[in-house]
Amino acid sequence: MVNKPWRILPRPLLETVLNNHAQHHRVHQPLIFHGPRGVGKTTLILERLLGEWNNGPHLTGYVDFAECIKDHHPQHGESFPWASWSNCPKPALSDCTTKLEECLESMAYQGVKLGSISSQQIFSTLNKWHGLSTALRRIIGKAAFSDKVSKSVLWDRAVFAQSARYNANEIDGVLSLGEKAKSLSIEEASYYKEAVVALRLAKEVIKVQHGWRANAIAHLNRTGGFSRSLANSCTDWPCLLLELLSEAAEIDHFQPKLVINNIEVLRNAILKDEESSVSGPMYHDSLIWRIIALGANEKSLPVIFVTSDSYYSYRAYLDFGFIDIFISRENFGWTVQEAQLHMVDDYFSNPEWRIIAEVLGPNPRHLFELYALKQSNYHGKMMIDKAMTFEDIVDAYLAYLQLNVVNPAMDKALEILQKFAADARSGKITEYRLCFGAPWRHPPQKDDATMRFEWAKIQLMDFLQSLVKAGFGLNYLADWSLEIFEDPAAVALIEVGLLYASRDPSFIRPVSRGIERCLVRWLVQERIQMSYKNMVRYRWQRFIRGRSYRHLLLQLGYK
């Protein structure tokens, strides 16, 4: 048990389910792989599945939008945040879209290399959705041809004109042919060059057409409106590549698939150039809508979204159409019994495990971080003093969670509630949400930041107290009321990532038992530090207007 390296444990059932989906060359629906933070979703994909999905005819593109957040990603020497990505600095939308497009382009080049994507296929797919004549004339030169020339002739001439810009070495570099390039026949070399040039020409056509809409997109961003056609114009290139790859998919020859990790980062990305694209949420929605449409109408390559955001466990299904519009696969990590089977004797002793199970629960990331702390020099120095025990190590880890995870996330939740109070005062919140009897119905009427902060803290404490009374588990589908999602305090804690709304069972609860303890500590600490005046306000809130969610408890035998 001393200095034993941590190992990635298999999850046979979950791996089989995901493998069954990925083995199809084309599917009707995208799959959302979701679950609370720290349960091992990314580890499962990267360490257990991605290698197998790139063997033989299989080719898997992996896009992690969180890599654009350099201060919170392992690729840049940092660790993943425990709370939501929305608490981190938001990346530029252009960085996210570039990462997606580069991944899809590299997959398309592999399709060209295997002979699955040709210049004619690119033209046919592009011509299906785009008017090409004007853009091709713009690229070639307006005076080059008469108006009676067909689009196919224009395309061939444009490909020929573009070919002069590239030499054989550049094509070899794009396709990574290496020594194989020397043995190619003239026909094969011409085929590869034509297909690569056609891909680049298609990108140029879409870029030209997008440029025509730049002023309209800038106006849309300034006014905050919505336009499906303008949103689709920003996702034309990645969706064209997805359609090309889907049409080229063939069993046992070329089976592409796409894994997009941390899709919620794209939804929260910020726009820096108002003429280049629509906003992050609109781009996100357009991309997913078009993936859904491609699968429903013609079948698409398998697309897997990986996320820890509660939005994708239930609400996204309703926003995009109906409750089964995506295939849902939810991962909750280990049960206590499963974790005990893997951890005891190898990493922790039986007495240590009993403490862990009671205080932190079986969350795999908690176990890994606690084991790393136990094996560190810090643990060794503490154990020199015989008065120090394993409980002290757990307390030190809980203190780390409290100071570095929960407290900053609660500050962010308070900011969200203060914004809610300001919006309610300015009339941006609907009357329905501020209905009679709602505990949050009476935010401060004065434009006073201090009053809003105190109101927000009382609302958050009231919600946490009701959560404690309900046993830290609210069944948001009980009686199909969904009333919990009207509560700004619940929405704030879900948004910052301290609570997770699971799909099946339909519970809202803390992401782990360790986070649950830290939430209680925060509540107790705030009550201790309250002034007498605010304590009176808090008790008034609890007894007169206070929340009570005990009716949302899932009772034994409840159906």
Short mmCIF file of N, CA and C in Angstrom, two decimals, residues 60 236 240 542:
data_model
loop_
_atom_site.label_atom_id
_atom_site.label_comp_id
_atom_site.label_asym_id
_atom_site.label_seq_id
_atom_site.Cartn_x
_atom_site.Cartn_y
_atom_site.Cartn_z
N THR A 60 -11.29 8.83 -34.60
CA THR A 60 -12.05 9.64 -33.65
C THR A 60 -11.40 11.00 -33.46
N ASP A 236 -21.51 26.98 -40.81
CA ASP A 236 -21.54 26.32 -42.12
C ASP A 236 -20.33 25.41 -42.35
N LEU A 240 -20.54 21.45 -42.70
CA LEU A 240 -20.23 20.86 -44.00
C LEU A 240 -19.25 19.71 -43.86
N ARG A 542 -37.10 32.59 7.28
CA ARG A 542 -37.31 31.16 7.50
C ARG A 542 -38.72 30.84 7.97
#
